[in-house]
JSON list of C-alpha atoms in Angstrom, two decimals:
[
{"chain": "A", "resi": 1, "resn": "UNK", "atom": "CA", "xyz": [114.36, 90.73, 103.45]},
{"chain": "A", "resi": 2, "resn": "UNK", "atom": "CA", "xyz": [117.29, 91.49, 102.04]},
{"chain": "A", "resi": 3, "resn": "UNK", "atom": "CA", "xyz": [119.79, 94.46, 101.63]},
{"chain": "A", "resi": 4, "resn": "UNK", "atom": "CA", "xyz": [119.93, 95.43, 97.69]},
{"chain": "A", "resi": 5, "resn": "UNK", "atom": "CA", "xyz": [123.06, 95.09, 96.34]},
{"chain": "A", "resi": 6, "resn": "UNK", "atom": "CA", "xyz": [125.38, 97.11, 94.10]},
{"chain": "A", "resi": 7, "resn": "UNK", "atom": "CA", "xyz": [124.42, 95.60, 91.54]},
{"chain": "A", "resi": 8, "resn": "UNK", "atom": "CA", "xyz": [120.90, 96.81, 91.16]},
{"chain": "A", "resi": 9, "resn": "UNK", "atom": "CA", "xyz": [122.35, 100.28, 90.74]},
{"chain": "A", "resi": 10, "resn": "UNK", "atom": "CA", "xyz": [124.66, 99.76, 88.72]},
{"chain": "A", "resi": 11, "resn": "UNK", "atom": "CA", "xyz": [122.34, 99.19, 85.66]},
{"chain": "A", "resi": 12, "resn": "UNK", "atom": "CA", "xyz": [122.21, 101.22, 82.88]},
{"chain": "A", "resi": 13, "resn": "UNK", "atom": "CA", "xyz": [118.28, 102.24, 82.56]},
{"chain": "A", "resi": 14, "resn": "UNK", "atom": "CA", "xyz": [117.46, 105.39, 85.59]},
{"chain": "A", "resi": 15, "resn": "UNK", "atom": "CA", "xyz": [113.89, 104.96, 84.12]},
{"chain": "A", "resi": 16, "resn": "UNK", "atom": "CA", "xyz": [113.65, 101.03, 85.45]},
{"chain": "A", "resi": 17, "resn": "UNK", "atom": "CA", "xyz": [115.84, 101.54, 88.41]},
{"chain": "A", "resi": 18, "resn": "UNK", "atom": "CA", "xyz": [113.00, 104.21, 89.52]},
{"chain": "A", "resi": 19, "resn": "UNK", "atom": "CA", "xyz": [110.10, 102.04, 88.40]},
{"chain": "A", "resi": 20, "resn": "UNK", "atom": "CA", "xyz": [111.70, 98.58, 90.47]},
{"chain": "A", "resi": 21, "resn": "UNK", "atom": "CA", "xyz": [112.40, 100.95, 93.47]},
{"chain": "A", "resi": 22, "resn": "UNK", "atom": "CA", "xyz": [108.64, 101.92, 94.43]},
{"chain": "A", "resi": 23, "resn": "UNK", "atom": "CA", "xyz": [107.73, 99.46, 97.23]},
{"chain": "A", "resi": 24, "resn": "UNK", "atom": "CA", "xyz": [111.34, 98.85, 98.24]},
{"chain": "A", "resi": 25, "resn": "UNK", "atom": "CA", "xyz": [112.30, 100.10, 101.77]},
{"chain": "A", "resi": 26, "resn": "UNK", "atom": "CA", "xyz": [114.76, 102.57, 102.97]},
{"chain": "A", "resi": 27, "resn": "UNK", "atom": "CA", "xyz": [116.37, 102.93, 106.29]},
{"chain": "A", "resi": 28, "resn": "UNK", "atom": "CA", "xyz": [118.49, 105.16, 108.79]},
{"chain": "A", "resi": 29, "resn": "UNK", "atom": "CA", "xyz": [120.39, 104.06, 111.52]},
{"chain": "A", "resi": 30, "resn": "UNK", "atom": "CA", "xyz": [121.30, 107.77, 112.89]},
{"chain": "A", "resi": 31, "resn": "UNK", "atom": "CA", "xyz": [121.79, 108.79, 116.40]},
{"chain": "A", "resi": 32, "resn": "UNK", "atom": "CA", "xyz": [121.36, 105.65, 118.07]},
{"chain": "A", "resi": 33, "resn": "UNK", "atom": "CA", "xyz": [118.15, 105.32, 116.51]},
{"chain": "A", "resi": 34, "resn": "UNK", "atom": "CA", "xyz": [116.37, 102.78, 113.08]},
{"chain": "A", "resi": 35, "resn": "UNK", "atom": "CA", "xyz": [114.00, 104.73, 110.98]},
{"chain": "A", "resi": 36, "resn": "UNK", "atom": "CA", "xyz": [112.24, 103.52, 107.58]},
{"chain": "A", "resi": 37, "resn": "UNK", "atom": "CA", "xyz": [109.89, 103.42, 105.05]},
{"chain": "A", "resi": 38, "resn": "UNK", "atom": "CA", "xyz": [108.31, 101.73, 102.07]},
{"chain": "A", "resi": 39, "resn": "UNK", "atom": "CA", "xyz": [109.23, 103.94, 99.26]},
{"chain": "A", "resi": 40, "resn": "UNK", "atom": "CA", "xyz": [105.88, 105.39, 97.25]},
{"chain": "A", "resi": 41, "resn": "UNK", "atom": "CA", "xyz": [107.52, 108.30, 94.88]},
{"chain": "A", "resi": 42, "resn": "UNK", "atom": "CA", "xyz": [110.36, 108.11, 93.05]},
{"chain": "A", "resi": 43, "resn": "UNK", "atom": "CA", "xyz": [111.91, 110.08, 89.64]},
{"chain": "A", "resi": 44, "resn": "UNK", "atom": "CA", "xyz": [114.38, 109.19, 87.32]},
{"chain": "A", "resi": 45, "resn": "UNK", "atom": "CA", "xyz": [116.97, 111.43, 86.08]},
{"chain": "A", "resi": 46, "resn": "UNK", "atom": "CA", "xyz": [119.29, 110.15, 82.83]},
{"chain": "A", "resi": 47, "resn": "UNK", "atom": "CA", "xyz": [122.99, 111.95, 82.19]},
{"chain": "A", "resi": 48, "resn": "UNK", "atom": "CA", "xyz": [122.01, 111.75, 78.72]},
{"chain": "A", "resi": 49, "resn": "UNK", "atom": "CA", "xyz": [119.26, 113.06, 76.38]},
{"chain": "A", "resi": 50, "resn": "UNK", "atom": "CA", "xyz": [117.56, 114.68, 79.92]},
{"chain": "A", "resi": 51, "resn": "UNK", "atom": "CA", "xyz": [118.00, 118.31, 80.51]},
{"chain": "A", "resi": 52, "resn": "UNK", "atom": "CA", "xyz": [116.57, 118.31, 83.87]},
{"chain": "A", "resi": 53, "resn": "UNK", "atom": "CA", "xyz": [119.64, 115.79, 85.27]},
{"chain": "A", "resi": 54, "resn": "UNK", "atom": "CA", "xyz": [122.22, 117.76, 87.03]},
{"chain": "A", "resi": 55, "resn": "UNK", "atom": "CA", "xyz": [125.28, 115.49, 84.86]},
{"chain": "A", "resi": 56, "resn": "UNK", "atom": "CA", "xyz": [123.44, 117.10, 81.48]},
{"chain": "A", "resi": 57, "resn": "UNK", "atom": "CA", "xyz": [125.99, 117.74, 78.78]},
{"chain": "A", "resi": 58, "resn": "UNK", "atom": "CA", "xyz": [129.04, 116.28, 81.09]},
{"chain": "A", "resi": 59, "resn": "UNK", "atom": "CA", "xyz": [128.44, 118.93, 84.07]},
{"chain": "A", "resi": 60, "resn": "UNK", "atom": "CA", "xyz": [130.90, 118.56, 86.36]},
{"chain": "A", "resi": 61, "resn": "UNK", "atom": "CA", "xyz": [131.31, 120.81, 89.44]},
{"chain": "A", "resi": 62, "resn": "UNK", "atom": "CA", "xyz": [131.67, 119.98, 93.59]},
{"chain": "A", "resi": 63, "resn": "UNK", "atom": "CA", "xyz": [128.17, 119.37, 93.79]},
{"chain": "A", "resi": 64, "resn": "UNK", "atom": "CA", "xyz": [128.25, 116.65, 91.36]},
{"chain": "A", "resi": 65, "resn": "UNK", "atom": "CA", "xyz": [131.27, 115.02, 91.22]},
{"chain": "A", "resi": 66, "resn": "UNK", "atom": "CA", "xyz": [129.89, 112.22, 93.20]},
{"chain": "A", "resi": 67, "resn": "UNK", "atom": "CA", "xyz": [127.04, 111.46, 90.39]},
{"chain": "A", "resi": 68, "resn": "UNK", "atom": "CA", "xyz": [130.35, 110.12, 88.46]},
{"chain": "A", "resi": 69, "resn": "UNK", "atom": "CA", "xyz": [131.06, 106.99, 90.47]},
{"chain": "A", "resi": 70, "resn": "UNK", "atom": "CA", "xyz": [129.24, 103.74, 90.24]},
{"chain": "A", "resi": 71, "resn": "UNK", "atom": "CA", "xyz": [125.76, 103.47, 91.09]},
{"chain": "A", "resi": 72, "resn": "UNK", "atom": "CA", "xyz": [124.83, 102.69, 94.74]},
{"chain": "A", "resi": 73, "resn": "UNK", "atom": "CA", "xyz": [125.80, 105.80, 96.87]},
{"chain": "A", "resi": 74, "resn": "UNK", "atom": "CA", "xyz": [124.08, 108.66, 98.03]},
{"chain": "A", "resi": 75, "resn": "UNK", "atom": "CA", "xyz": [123.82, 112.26, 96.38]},
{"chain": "A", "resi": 76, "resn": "UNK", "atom": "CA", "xyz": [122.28, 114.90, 98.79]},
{"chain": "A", "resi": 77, "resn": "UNK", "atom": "CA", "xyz": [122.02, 118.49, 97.82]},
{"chain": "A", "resi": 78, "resn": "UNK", "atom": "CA", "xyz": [120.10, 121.56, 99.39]},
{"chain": "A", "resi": 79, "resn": "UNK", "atom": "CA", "xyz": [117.30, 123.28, 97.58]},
{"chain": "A", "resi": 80, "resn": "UNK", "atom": "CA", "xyz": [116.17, 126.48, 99.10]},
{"chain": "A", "resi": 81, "resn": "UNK", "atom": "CA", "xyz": [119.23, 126.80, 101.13]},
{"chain": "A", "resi": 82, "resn": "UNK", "atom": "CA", "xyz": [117.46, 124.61, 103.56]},
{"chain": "A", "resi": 83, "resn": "UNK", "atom": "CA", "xyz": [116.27, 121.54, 102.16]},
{"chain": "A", "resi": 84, "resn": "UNK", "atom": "CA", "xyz": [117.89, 118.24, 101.74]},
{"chain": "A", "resi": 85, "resn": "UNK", "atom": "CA", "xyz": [116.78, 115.83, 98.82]},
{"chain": "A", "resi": 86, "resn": "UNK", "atom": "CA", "xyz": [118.00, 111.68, 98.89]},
{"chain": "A", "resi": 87, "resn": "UNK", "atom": "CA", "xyz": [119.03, 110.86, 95.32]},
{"chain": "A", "resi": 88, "resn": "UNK", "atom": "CA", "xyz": [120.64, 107.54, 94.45]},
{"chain": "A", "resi": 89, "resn": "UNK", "atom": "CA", "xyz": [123.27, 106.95, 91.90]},
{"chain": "A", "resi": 90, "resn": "UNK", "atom": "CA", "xyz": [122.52, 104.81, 89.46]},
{"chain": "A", "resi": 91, "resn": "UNK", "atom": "CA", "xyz": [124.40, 102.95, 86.51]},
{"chain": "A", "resi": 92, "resn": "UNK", "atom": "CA", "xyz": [128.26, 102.63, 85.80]},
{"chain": "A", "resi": 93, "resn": "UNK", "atom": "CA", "xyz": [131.35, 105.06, 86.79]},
{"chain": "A", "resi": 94, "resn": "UNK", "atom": "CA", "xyz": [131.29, 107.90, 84.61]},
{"chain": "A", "resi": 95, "resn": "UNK", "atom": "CA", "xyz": [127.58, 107.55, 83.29]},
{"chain": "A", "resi": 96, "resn": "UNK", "atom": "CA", "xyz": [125.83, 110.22, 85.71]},
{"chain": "A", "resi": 97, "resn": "UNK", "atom": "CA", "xyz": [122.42, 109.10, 86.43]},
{"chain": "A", "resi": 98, "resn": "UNK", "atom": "CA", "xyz": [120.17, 109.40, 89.28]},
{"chain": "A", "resi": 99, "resn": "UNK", "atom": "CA", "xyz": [117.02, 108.78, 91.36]},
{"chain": "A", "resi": 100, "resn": "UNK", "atom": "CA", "xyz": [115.47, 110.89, 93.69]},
{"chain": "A", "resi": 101, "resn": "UNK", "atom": "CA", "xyz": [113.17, 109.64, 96.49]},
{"chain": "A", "resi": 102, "resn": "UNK", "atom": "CA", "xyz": [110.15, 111.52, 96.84]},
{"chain": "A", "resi": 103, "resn": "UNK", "atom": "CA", "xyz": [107.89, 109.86, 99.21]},
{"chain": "A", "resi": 104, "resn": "UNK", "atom": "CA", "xyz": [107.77, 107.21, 102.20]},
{"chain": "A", "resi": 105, "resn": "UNK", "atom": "CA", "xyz": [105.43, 105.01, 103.94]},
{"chain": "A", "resi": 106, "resn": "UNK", "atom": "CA", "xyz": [106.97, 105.69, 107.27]},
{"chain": "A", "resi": 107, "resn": "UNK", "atom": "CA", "xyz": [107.34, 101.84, 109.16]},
{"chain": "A", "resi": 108, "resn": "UNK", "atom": "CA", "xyz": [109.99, 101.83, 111.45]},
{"chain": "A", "resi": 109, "resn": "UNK", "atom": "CA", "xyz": [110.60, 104.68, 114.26]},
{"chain": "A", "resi": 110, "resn": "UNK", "atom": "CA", "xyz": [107.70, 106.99, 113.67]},
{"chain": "A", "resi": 111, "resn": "UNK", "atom": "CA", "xyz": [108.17, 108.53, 117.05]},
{"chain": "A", "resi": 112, "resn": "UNK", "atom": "CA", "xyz": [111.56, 109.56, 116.39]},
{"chain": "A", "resi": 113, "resn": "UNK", "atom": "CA", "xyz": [110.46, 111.33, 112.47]},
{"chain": "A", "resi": 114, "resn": "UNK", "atom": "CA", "xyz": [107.43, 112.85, 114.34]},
{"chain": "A", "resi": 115, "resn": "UNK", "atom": "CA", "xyz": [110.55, 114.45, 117.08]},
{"chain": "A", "resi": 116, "resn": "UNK", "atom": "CA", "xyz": [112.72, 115.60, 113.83]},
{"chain": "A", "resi": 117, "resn": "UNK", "atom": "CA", "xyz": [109.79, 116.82, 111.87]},
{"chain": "A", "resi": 118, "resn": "UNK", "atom": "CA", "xyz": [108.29, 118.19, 114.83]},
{"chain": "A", "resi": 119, "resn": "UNK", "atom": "CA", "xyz": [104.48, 117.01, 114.25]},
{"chain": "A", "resi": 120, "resn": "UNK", "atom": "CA", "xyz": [102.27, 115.77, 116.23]},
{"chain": "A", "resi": 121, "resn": "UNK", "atom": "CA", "xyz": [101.09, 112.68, 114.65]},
{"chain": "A", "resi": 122, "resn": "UNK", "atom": "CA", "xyz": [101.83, 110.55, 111.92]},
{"chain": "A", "resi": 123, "resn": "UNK", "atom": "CA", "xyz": [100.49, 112.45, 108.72]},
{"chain": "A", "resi": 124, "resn": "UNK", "atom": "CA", "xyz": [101.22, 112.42, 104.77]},
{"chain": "A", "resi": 125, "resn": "UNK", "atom": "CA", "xyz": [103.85, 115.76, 105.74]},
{"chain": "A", "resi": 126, "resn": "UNK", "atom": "CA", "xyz": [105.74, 113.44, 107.93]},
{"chain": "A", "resi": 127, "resn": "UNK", "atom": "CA", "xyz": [107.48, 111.71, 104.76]},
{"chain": "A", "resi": 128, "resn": "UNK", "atom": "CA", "xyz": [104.83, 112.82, 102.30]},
{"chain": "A", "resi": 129, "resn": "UNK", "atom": "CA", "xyz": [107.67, 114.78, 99.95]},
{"chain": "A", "resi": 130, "resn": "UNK", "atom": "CA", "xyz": [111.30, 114.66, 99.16]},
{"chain": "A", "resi": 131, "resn": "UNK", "atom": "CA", "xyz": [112.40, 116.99, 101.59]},
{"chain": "A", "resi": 132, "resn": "UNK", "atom": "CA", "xyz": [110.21, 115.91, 104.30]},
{"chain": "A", "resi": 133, "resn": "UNK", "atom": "CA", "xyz": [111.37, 112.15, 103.98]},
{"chain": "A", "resi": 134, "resn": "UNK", "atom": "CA", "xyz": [115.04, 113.20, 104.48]},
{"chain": "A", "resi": 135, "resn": "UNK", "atom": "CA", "xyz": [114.21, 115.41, 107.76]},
{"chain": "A", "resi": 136, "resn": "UNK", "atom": "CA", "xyz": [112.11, 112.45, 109.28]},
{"chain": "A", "resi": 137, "resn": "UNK", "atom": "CA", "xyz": [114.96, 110.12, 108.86]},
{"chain": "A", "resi": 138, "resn": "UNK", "atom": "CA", "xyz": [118.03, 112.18, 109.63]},
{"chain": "A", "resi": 139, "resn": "UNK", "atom": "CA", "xyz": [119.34, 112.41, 105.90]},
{"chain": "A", "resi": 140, "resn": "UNK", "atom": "CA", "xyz": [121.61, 115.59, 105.42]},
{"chain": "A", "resi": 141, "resn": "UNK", "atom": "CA", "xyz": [124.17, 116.65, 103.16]},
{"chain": "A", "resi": 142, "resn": "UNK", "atom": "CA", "xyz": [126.79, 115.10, 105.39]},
{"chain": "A", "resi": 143, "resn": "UNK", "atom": "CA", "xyz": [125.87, 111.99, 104.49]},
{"chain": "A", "resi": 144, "resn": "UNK", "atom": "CA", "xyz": [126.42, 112.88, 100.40]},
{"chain": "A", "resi": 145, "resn": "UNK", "atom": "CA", "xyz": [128.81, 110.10, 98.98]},
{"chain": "A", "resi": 146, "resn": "UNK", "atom": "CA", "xyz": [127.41, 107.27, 101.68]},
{"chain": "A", "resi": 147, "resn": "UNK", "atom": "CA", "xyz": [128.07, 103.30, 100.39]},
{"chain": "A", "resi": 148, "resn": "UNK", "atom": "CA", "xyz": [123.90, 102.47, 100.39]},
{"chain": "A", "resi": 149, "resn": "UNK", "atom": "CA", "xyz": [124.91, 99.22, 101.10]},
{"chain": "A", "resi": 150, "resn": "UNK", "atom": "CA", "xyz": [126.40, 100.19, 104.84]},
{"chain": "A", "resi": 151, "resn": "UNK", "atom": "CA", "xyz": [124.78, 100.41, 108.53]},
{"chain": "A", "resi": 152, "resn": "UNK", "atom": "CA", "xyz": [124.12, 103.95, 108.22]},
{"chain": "A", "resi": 153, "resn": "UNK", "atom": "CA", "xyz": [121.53, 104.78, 105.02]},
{"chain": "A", "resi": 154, "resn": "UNK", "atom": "CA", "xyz": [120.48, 101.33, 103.13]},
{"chain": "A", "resi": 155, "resn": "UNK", "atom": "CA", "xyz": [117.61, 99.73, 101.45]},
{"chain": "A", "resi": 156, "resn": "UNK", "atom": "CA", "xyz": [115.64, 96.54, 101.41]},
{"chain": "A", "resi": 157, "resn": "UNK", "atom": "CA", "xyz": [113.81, 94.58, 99.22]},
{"chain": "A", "resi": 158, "resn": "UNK", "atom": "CA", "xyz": [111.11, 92.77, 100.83]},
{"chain": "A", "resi": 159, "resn": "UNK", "atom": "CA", "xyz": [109.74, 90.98, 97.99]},
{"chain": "A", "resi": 160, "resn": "UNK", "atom": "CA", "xyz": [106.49, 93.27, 97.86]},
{"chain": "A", "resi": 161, "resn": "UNK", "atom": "CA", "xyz": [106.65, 94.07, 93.68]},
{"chain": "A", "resi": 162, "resn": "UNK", "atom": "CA", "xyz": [104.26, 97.00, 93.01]},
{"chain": "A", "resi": 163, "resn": "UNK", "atom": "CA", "xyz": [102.08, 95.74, 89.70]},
{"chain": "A", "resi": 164, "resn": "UNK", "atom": "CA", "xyz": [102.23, 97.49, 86.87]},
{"chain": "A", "resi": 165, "resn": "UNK", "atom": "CA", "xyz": [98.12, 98.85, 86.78]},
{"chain": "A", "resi": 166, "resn": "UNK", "atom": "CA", "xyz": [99.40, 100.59, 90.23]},
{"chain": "A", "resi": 167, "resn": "UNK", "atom": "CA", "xyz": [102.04, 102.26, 89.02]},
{"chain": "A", "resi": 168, "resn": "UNK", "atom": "CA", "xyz": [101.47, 106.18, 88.20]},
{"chain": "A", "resi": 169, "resn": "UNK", "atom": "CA", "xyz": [103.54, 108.10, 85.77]},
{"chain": "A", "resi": 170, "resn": "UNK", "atom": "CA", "xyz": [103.39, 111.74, 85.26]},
{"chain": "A", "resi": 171, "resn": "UNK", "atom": "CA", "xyz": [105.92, 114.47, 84.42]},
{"chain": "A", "resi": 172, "resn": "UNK", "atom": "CA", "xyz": [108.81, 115.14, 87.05]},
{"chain": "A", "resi": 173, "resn": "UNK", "atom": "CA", "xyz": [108.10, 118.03, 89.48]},
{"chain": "A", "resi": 174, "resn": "UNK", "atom": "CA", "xyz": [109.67, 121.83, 89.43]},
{"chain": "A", "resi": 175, "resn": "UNK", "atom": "CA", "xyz": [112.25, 120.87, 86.79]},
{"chain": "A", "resi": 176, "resn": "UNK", "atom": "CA", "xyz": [110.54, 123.93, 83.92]},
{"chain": "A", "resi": 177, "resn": "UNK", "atom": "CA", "xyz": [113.65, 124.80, 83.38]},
{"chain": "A", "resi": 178, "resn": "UNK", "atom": "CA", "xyz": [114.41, 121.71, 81.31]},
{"chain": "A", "resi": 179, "resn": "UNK", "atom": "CA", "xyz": [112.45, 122.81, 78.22]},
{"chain": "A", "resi": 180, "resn": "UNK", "atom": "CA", "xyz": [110.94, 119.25, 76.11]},
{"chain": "A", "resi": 181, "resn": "UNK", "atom": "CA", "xyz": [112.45, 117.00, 78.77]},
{"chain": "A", "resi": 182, "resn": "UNK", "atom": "CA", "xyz": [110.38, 119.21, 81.56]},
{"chain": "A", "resi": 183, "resn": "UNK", "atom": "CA", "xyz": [107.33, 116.80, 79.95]},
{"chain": "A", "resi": 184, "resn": "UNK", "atom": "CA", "xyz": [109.14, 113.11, 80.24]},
{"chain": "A", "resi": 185, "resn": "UNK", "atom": "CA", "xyz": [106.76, 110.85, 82.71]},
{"chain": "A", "resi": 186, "resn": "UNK", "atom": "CA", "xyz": [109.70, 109.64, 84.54]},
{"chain": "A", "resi": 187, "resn": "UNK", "atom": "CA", "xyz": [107.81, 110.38, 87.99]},
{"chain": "A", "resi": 188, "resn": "UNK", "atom": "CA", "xyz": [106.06, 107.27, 89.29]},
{"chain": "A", "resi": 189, "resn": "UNK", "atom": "CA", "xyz": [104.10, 107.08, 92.60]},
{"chain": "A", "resi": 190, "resn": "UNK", "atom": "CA", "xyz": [101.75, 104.37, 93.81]},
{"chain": "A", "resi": 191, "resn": "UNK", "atom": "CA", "xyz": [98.56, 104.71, 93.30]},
{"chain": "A", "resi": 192, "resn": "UNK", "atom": "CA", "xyz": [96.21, 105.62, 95.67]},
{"chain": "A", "resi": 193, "resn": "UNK", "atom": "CA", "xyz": [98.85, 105.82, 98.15]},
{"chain": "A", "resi": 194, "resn": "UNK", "atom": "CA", "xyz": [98.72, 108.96, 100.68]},
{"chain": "A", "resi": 195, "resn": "UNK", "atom": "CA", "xyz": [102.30, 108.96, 101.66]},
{"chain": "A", "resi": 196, "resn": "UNK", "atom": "CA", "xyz": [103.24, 110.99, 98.22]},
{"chain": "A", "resi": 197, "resn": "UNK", "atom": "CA", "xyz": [103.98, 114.47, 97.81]},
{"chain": "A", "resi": 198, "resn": "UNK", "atom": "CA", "xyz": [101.33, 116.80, 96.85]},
{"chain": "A", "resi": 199, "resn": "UNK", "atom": "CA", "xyz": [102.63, 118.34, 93.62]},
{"chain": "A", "resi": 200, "resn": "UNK", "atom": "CA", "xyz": [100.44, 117.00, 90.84]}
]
């Protein structure tokens, strides 16, 4: 076990980086308090030849400024005016790519995600989405920018490779708006894992 390094970021393929990440584990040390998962749902976004990635055509605005720096820090933005998503940035300075965590195996402090989610019991809508994950583990856009190498938001390989024949790819969700590229299987979930979100 084993924090990843820089360096796994900091490659140039999104598409691989989102692939390699499904069984990986991400943590939280907020409030006093460890929370984690094994990652099930990831999707790739490239800052080239992608209309869907938020760097398309050299955007550059407040939001995304951060998507600019070498790979291995944290971009978190609101959707709905209410809803934080985790995205990691991926490949060199200046080449914008990204992936965005979309579902978690919840492992470590389940009775603190249940207190932040404000379930009952453990459930796929505890971490079961990418919205839901951040909530359960404390993620918010104050953390946008964080080192994913620090004490605060990190992740771990644990040497549990997901094979190939369990490996699910499908278009990326809610992204219409990105005509051709709307159709790219650059979603990939485990299969016949329950900790994934429920778009299809």
């Amino acid at each position: 076990m084993s924090i990843i390094p820089l360096d796994f970021y900091r490659r140039p393929n999104p598409v691989q980086i989102a692939r390699e990440l499904l069984g990986k584990y991400l943590y939280t040390h907020i409030g006093g308090v460890l929370t984690g998962g094994r990652i099930t749902e990831t999707e790739a976004y490239a800052h080239e030849n992608d209309q869907a990635c938020h760097s398309h055509l050299g955007r550059y605005t407040a939001r995304t400024q951060i998507m600019y720096q070498p790979g291995g820090v944290a971009y978190v933005y609101l959707v709905y005016g209410r809803y934080a998503l985790f995205n990691i940035i991926t490949n060199e300075a200046g080449k914008a790519d990204a992936v965005l965590i979309r579902g978690l195996e919840p492992t470590k402090g389940a009775a603190e995600m249940l207190l932040r989610r404000e379930l009952p019991q453990v459930q796929r809508n505890l971490t079961g989405g990418p919205g839901l994950l951040t909530q359960a583990l404390g993620i918010t856009t104050a953390h946008y920018g964080l080192d994913l190498t620090g004490d605060t938001i990190w992740l771990e390989d644990h040497h549990e490779p997901v094979a190939e024949a369990d490996i699910l790819a499908s278009p990326r969700v809610g992204i219409d708006y990105a005509g051709e590229d709307a159709a790219l299987p650059w979603r990939f979930r485990i299969r016949g894992s329950k900790w994934t979100s429920p778009a299809r």
